[in-house]
Amino acid sequence: MNDNFDDLQRCTKCTLPITWETLNFDQNGVCNICRNWEAKTESVDWEERERILLKIFEGVKERNKDREYDCIVPFSGGKDSTYTLYAVVRKYGLKPLVVSFDHGFYRPKTIENRTRTFKKLGVDVITFTPNWKIVKKLMLESLIRKGDFCWHCHAGVFSYPMQFAVKFNIPLLIWGEGGGEYETYFRYAELEETDEWKYNRRIIMGMRAEDLAGFINVELRDLSPFIYPSKEELDKVGVKSLPLGNYIQWNQEEFAETIQKELGWNYDEVESLYPDELGFDKVECMMTGIRDYIKYLKRGFSRITHRTTIDIKQGRISRDEGLVLIRKYEHRKPASLPIFLKMLDLSEDEFNRICLNQLIPPAIAVDPDTIPVGKKLWDQDLWLIE
């Protein structure tokens, strides 16, 4: 039984608990993310926002007549980057260079989705895969220091496309959903850009590549793919980095249906979501279940909470129905945990100590030995990770 379920204060409109990052409640017990969502649906003039976007794109096309590419689209193959690429090519008529940072955890259906998307849209793609030995060192170090093993993914996904923008003089990068969907570093009233502040504060958890090089005892050049370009470098090219979700109203269900219909993009099982159901959220990563389990140990909630709060906001379920789903499905351990532990040469006791050492009050420490193991994913035995 998860003691955190009843003990954590939750938003009175959705299911988000107080341990959610950047969360606070107003006098009515409503969280600031719900209030931000209200602004998204009620206050923002999305027609005007898209007119601003179209003006930006018209200027790009005019300036780039002699350039090989209009923009860079950072790409993983998940629903958000796939829809972004689809919209950039089919809806807005830009010629992008697709830059993909391979974090090492793409699942079989994701690889198929990526290949099919590239062929159907007809785009040029550069995929970069970092040194796996370095990646494993970064994973362990960031897990110990921050309770998050994904530093290499966060840093690489954001820094590597920015490096390409500088090296090849491509001044526009187009990302997917905006930062106001699930946290409140930014509000929908602001036209947020992806900049160095956002990178340092939100993406790399305050640990630069220069810091990690010293922590894991490697040369800085070994971490060059993870270094964000300097402001001087970016200003010289005039780089503008914008989330598409701040200019069009983001609807992940609708967009997932669009790319499924138009590109043959396939849904998949997700380890930390509902068993026996195909989903579209975080299907691209083998380690989604591990990442969500760590969040559960640290913060007292996992992806079920995240999913229910979106469904509540979109009117698909009631808050009471969401709470029932959380109680039924969230208290479980991923079947893929032994793969992760073997990869980093950790025992489960060592892993538990690291995670529980990062506990976020007022979440209550749970006994991991009492948590039942969830369902094994269909493709788990195909994961070639050493």
Coordinates of C-alpha atoms in Angstrom, one line a residue:
M1 CA 0.0 0.0 0.0
N2 CA 1.3 3.5 -0.8
D3 CA 1.1 5.7 2.2
N4 CA 1.8 8.7 0.0
F5 CA -1.6 8.3 -1.8
D6 CA -3.6 9.6 1.2
D7 CA -0.9 11.7 2.8
L8 CA 0.1 14.0 -0.1
Q9 CA -1.9 17.1 -0.6
R10 CA -3.3 17.1 -4.1
C11 CA -4.8 19.8 -6.4
T12 CA -8.6 20.0 -5.9
K13 CA -9.1 20.1 -9.7
C14 CA -6.6 17.6 -10.9
T15 CA -4.5 14.8 -9.2
L16 CA -1.1 16.6 -9.0
P17 CA 0.5 16.3 -5.5
I18 CA 2.5 18.9 -3.7
T19 CA 5.8 17.1 -4.6
W20 CA 5.3 17.9 -8.3
E21 CA 8.0 20.2 -9.5
T22 CA 7.2 23.9 -9.5
L23 CA 3.7 23.2 -7.9
N24 CA 1.9 25.4 -5.5
F25 CA -1.8 25.8 -4.6
D26 CA -4.0 28.9 -4.4
Q27 CA -6.6 29.6 -1.7
N28 CA -9.0 27.2 -3.3
G29 CA -6.5 24.4 -3.4
V30 CA -6.1 24.6 -7.2
C31 CA -2.6 24.2 -8.5
N32 CA -0.7 26.7 -10.6
I33 CA -0.5 24.3 -13.5
C34 CA -4.3 24.0 -13.7
R35 CA -4.4 27.9 -13.7
N36 CA -1.8 27.9 -16.5
W37 CA -3.9 25.4 -18.4
E38 CA -6.9 27.6 -17.9
A39 CA -5.0 30.5 -19.5
K40 CA -4.1 28.2 -22.4
T41 CA -7.7 27.3 -23.1
E42 CA -9.5 30.5 -22.1
S43 CA -7.2 33.5 -22.4
V44 CA -4.6 33.0 -25.2
D45 CA -5.6 34.1 -28.7
W46 CA -4.3 31.1 -30.6
E47 CA -5.3 32.5 -34.0
E48 CA -3.1 35.6 -33.3
R49 CA -0.3 33.3 -32.0
E50 CA -0.3 31.3 -35.3
R51 CA -0.3 34.5 -37.3
I52 CA 2.9 35.5 -35.4
L53 CA 4.3 32.1 -36.2
L54 CA 3.4 32.4 -39.9
K55 CA 5.1 35.7 -40.0
I56 CA 8.2 34.2 -38.5
F57 CA 8.2 31.4 -41.1
E58 CA 7.5 33.8 -44.0
G59 CA 10.6 35.8 -42.9
V60 CA 12.6 32.6 -42.7
K61 CA 11.7 31.5 -46.2
E62 CA 12.5 34.9 -47.6
R63 CA 15.9 35.0 -45.9
N64 CA 16.8 31.4 -46.7
K65 CA 16.4 31.4 -50.4
D66 CA 20.1 30.6 -50.8
R67 CA 20.4 28.4 -47.8
E68 CA 20.2 24.6 -47.8
Y69 CA 17.7 24.5 -44.9
D70 CA 15.1 26.7 -43.3
C71 CA 15.3 25.3 -39.8
I72 CA 16.4 22.5 -37.6
V73 CA 13.9 20.1 -36.0
P74 CA 15.3 18.2 -33.0
F75 CA 13.8 14.7 -33.2
S76 CA 13.4 11.6 -31.0
G77 CA 10.5 9.8 -32.7
G78 CA 8.0 10.3 -29.9
K79 CA 4.6 11.8 -30.6
D80 CA 5.6 15.5 -30.0
S81 CA 8.7 15.6 -32.2
T82 CA 7.0 13.6 -34.9
Y83 CA 4.0 15.9 -35.0
T84 CA 6.3 18.9 -35.0
L85 CA 8.2 17.6 -38.0
Y86 CA 5.0 16.7 -39.7
A87 CA 3.6 20.2 -39.2
V88 CA 6.8 21.9 -40.2
V89 CA 6.9 20.0 -43.5
R90 CA 3.3 19.4 -44.5
K91 CA 1.5 22.4 -42.9
Y92 CA 4.0 25.2 -43.0
G93 CA 6.1 24.1 -46.0
L94 CA 9.6 24.6 -44.5
K95 CA 12.6 22.5 -45.4
P96 CA 14.1 21.2 -42.1
L97 CA 17.3 19.5 -41.2
V98 CA 16.3 16.8 -38.7
V99 CA 18.9 16.4 -35.9
S100 CA 18.4 13.4 -33.7
F101 CA 20.4 12.7 -30.5
D102 CA 20.3 8.9 -29.9
H103 CA 20.2 8.4 -26.1
G104 CA 20.7 4.7 -26.5
F105 CA 17.2 3.5 -25.5
Y106 CA 15.1 3.6 -28.7
R107 CA 12.6 0.7 -28.7
P108 CA 11.9 -1.4 -31.8
K109 CA 8.6 0.3 -32.8
T110 CA 10.2 3.7 -32.3
I111 CA 13.0 2.8 -34.8
E112 CA 10.3 1.7 -37.2
N113 CA 8.3 4.9 -36.6
R114 CA 11.3 7.0 -37.2
T115 CA 12.3 5.4 -40.4
R116 CA 8.7 5.5 -41.7
T117 CA 8.3 9.2 -40.8
F118 CA 11.6 10.2 -42.5
K119 CA 10.6 8.4 -45.7
K120 CA 7.0 9.6 -45.8
L121 CA 8.0 13.2 -45.2
G122 CA 11.1 13.2 -47.3
V123 CA 13.6 14.9 -45.0
D124 CA 17.3 15.0 -44.5
V125 CA 18.4 13.5 -41.1
I126 CA 21.5 13.5 -39.0
T127 CA 21.5 11.1 -36.0
F128 CA 24.3 11.2 -33.5
T129 CA 25.0 8.5 -30.9
P130 CA 27.4 9.3 -28.1
N131 CA 30.1 7.1 -26.6
W132 CA 28.2 4.4 -24.6
K133 CA 31.0 4.0 -22.0
I134 CA 30.8 7.7 -21.3
V135 CA 27.0 7.5 -21.2
K136 CA 27.0 4.8 -18.6
K137 CA 29.3 6.9 -16.4
L138 CA 27.1 9.9 -16.8
M139 CA 24.0 7.9 -15.9
L140 CA 25.4 6.6 -12.7
E141 CA 26.8 10.0 -11.6
S142 CA 23.7 11.9 -12.3
L143 CA 21.6 9.2 -10.6
I144 CA 23.7 9.5 -7.4
R145 CA 23.9 13.3 -7.4
K146 CA 20.3 14.2 -8.6
G147 CA 18.3 11.0 -8.5
D148 CA 17.9 11.3 -12.3
F149 CA 20.0 9.1 -14.6
C150 CA 18.9 10.9 -17.8
W151 CA 21.4 13.8 -17.7
H152 CA 23.0 12.6 -20.9
C153 CA 19.7 12.5 -22.7
H154 CA 18.5 15.9 -21.4
A155 CA 21.8 17.6 -22.2
G156 CA 22.4 15.9 -25.6
V157 CA 18.9 16.4 -26.9
F158 CA 19.0 20.1 -26.3
S159 CA 22.7 21.0 -26.8
Y160 CA 23.6 18.9 -29.9
P161 CA 21.0 20.5 -32.2
M162 CA 22.0 24.0 -30.9
Q163 CA 25.6 23.1 -31.8
F164 CA 24.5 22.2 -35.3
A165 CA 22.7 25.5 -35.7
V166 CA 25.9 27.3 -34.9
K167 CA 28.2 25.1 -37.1
F168 CA 26.0 25.2 -40.1
N169 CA 24.5 28.7 -39.7
I170 CA 20.9 27.6 -39.4
P171 CA 19.3 30.2 -37.2
L172 CA 15.9 28.7 -36.4
L173 CA 15.2 25.6 -34.3
I174 CA 11.6 24.4 -33.8
W175 CA 10.8 22.2 -30.8
G176 CA 7.4 20.6 -29.8
E177 CA 5.2 21.4 -26.9
G178 CA 5.8 24.4 -24.7
G179 CA 7.1 24.5 -21.2
G180 CA 3.7 25.5 -19.7
E181 CA 2.0 22.1 -20.3
Y182 CA 3.3 20.4 -17.1
E183 CA 5.2 22.9 -15.1
T184 CA 5.4 26.7 -14.5
Y185 CA 8.8 27.8 -15.2
F186 CA 7.0 29.6 -18.0
R187 CA 3.4 30.8 -18.5
Y188 CA 1.4 30.7 -21.7
A189 CA 1.1 34.4 -21.5
E190 CA 4.9 34.4 -22.4
L191 CA 6.3 33.5 -25.8
E192 CA 9.0 31.3 -24.3
E193 CA 12.2 30.5 -26.2
T194 CA 14.6 27.7 -25.5
D195 CA 17.7 29.6 -24.2
E196 CA 20.7 29.1 -21.9
W197 CA 18.8 29.9 -18.7
K198 CA 16.2 27.3 -19.5
Y199 CA 18.9 24.8 -20.5
N200 CA 20.8 25.2 -17.2
R201 CA 17.8 25.4 -14.9
R202 CA 15.4 23.0 -16.3
I203 CA 17.3 20.6 -18.6
I204 CA 20.6 19.8 -17.0
M205 CA 19.6 20.3 -13.3
G206 CA 22.4 22.8 -12.7
M207 CA 25.2 20.4 -13.7
R208 CA 27.2 21.5 -16.7
A209 CA 29.4 19.2 -18.9
E210 CA 32.3 21.0 -17.3
D211 CA 31.1 19.8 -13.9
L212 CA 30.4 16.2 -15.0
A213 CA 33.8 15.9 -16.7
G214 CA 35.5 16.4 -13.3
F215 CA 33.0 14.2 -11.5
I216 CA 33.6 11.2 -13.8
N217 CA 37.2 11.9 -14.4
V218 CA 37.2 12.3 -18.2
E219 CA 38.5 15.1 -20.5
L220 CA 36.1 17.8 -21.3
R221 CA 36.3 17.0 -25.0
D222 CA 34.8 13.6 -24.2
L223 CA 31.6 15.5 -23.2
S224 CA 31.7 18.0 -26.2
P225 CA 28.3 16.7 -27.5
F226 CA 26.7 17.9 -24.2
I227 CA 28.1 21.4 -24.2
Y228 CA 25.6 24.2 -24.9
P229 CA 27.0 26.9 -27.3
S230 CA 28.0 30.2 -25.8
K231 CA 25.7 33.2 -26.0
E232 CA 28.3 34.8 -28.3
E233 CA 28.2 31.9 -30.7
L234 CA 24.4 31.9 -30.8
D235 CA 24.2 35.6 -31.2
K236 CA 26.6 35.6 -34.1
V237 CA 24.3 33.2 -36.0
G238 CA 21.1 34.9 -34.6
V239 CA 19.7 31.6 -33.4
K240 CA 16.0 31.7 -32.5
S241 CA 14.8 28.5 -30.7
L242 CA 11.0 28.3 -30.3
P243 CA 8.5 25.7 -29.1
L244 CA 5.7 25.1 -31.6
G245 CA 3.4 24.6 -28.7
N246 CA 3.5 28.2 -27.7
Y247 CA 2.1 29.2 -31.1
I248 CA -0.5 26.5 -31.7
Q249 CA -2.8 25.0 -29.1
W250 CA -1.1 21.7 -28.2
N251 CA -3.3 18.6 -28.0
Q252 CA -1.3 15.5 -27.7
E253 CA -4.3 13.1 -28.3
E254 CA -5.3 14.9 -31.5
F255 CA -1.8 15.1 -32.7
A256 CA -1.0 11.5 -32.0
E257 CA -4.1 10.5 -34.0
T258 CA -2.9 12.8 -36.9
I259 CA 0.5 11.2 -37.1
Q260 CA -1.0 7.7 -36.8
K261 CA -3.3 8.4 -39.8
E262 CA -0.9 10.4 -41.9
L263 CA 2.5 8.7 -41.2
G264 CA 1.6 5.3 -39.9
W265 CA 3.0 6.1 -36.5
N266 CA 2.4 3.2 -34.1
Y267 CA 1.3 3.3 -30.5
D268 CA 3.0 1.0 -28.0
E269 CA 2.9 -0.4 -24.5
V270 CA 4.4 1.9 -21.8
E271 CA 5.7 0.2 -18.7
S272 CA 4.5 2.8 -16.2
L273 CA 1.0 3.3 -17.7
Y274 CA -2.0 1.1 -17.8
P275 CA -1.3 -2.6 -18.4
D276 CA -2.6 -4.2 -21.6
E277 CA -3.2 -0.8 -23.2
L278 CA -1.4 0.8 -26.1
G279 CA -0.5 4.4 -25.5
F280 CA 1.4 7.3 -27.2
D281 CA 3.1 8.9 -24.2
K282 CA 6.8 8.2 -23.8
V283 CA 6.6 5.1 -26.0
E284 CA 10.1 5.8 -27.5
C285 CA 12.3 5.0 -24.5
M286 CA 13.1 1.7 -23.0
M287 CA 13.8 3.4 -19.6
T288 CA 10.5 5.2 -19.2
G289 CA 9.4 2.7 -16.6
I290 CA 12.7 3.1 -14.6
R291 CA 12.5 6.9 -14.7
D292 CA 8.9 6.9 -13.5
Y293 CA 9.7 4.4 -10.7
I294 CA 12.5 6.6 -9.4
K295 CA 10.0 9.5 -9.4
Y296 CA 7.6 7.3 -7.4
L297 CA 10.3 6.5 -4.8
K298 CA 11.4 10.2 -4.6
R299 CA 8.1 12.1 -4.9
G300 CA 5.4 9.6 -4.2
F301 CA 3.7 9.6 -7.6
S302 CA 4.4 8.3 -11.1
R303 CA 3.2 8.5 -14.7
I304 CA -0.3 7.4 -13.9
T305 CA -0.7 10.7 -12.0
H306 CA 0.7 12.6 -14.9
R307 CA -1.7 10.9 -17.3
T308 CA -4.8 11.3 -15.2
T309 CA -4.3 15.0 -14.6
I310 CA -4.1 15.6 -18.4
D311 CA -7.2 13.5 -19.0
I312 CA -9.1 15.4 -16.3
K313 CA -8.1 18.7 -17.8
Q314 CA -9.4 17.5 -21.2
G315 CA -12.7 16.3 -19.7
R316 CA -12.0 12.6 -20.5
I317 CA -12.3 11.5 -16.9
S318 CA -13.4 13.0 -13.5
R319 CA -11.0 13.7 -10.7
D320 CA -12.5 10.9 -8.7
E321 CA -12.0 8.5 -11.6
G322 CA -8.4 9.7 -11.8
L323 CA -7.8 9.0 -8.1
V324 CA -9.2 5.4 -8.6
L325 CA -6.7 4.8 -11.4
I326 CA -3.8 6.1 -9.4
R327 CA -4.6 3.9 -6.5
K328 CA -5.1 0.8 -8.7
Y329 CA -2.1 1.1 -11.0
E330 CA 0.7 3.4 -9.6
H331 CA 2.1 1.2 -6.8
R332 CA 4.3 -1.1 -8.9
K333 CA 7.9 -1.9 -9.7
P334 CA 9.0 -2.0 -13.4
A335 CA 9.9 -5.5 -14.7
S336 CA 12.8 -3.9 -16.5
L337 CA 14.6 -2.9 -13.3
P338 CA 17.1 -5.9 -13.5
I339 CA 18.2 -4.7 -16.9
F340 CA 18.9 -1.2 -15.6
L341 CA 20.7 -2.5 -12.6
K342 CA 22.9 -4.8 -14.7
M343 CA 23.7 -1.9 -17.0
L344 CA 25.1 0.3 -14.2
D345 CA 26.4 -2.6 -12.1
L346 CA 24.2 -1.8 -9.2
S347 CA 22.4 -4.0 -6.7
E348 CA 18.8 -3.3 -6.0
D349 CA 19.7 -2.3 -2.4
E350 CA 22.2 0.2 -3.7
F351 CA 19.7 1.6 -6.2
N352 CA 17.0 1.9 -3.5
R353 CA 19.4 3.8 -1.1
I354 CA 20.3 6.2 -3.9
C355 CA 16.7 7.0 -4.7
L356 CA 15.4 7.2 -1.2
N357 CA 18.3 9.5 -0.3
Q358 CA 16.7 11.9 -2.8
L359 CA 13.3 11.9 -1.1
I360 CA 11.2 15.0 -1.6
P361 CA 9.3 16.0 1.5
P362 CA 6.5 15.6 2.4
A363 CA 6.6 12.4 0.4
I364 CA 7.0 9.4 2.7
A365 CA 9.7 6.8 2.1
V366 CA 8.1 3.5 0.9
D367 CA 9.7 0.0 1.4
P368 CA 10.6 -1.1 -2.2
D369 CA 10.5 -4.7 -1.2
T370 CA 6.8 -4.5 -0.7
I371 CA 6.1 -3.1 -4.1
P372 CA 4.8 -5.7 -6.6
V373 CA 6.5 -6.1 -10.0
G374 CA 4.5 -4.9 -13.0
K375 CA 3.9 -6.5 -16.4
K376 CA 6.9 -7.2 -18.7
L377 CA 6.8 -5.3 -22.0
W378 CA 6.4 -7.3 -25.2
D379 CA 9.8 -6.1 -26.5
Q380 CA 11.9 -6.2 -23.3
D381 CA 13.8 -9.4 -24.4
L382 CA 14.9 -7.6 -27.6
W383 CA 16.7 -4.8 -25.8
L384 CA 20.4 -5.2 -26.4
I385 CA 21.9 -3.2 -23.6
E386 CA 25.2 -4.1 -21.9

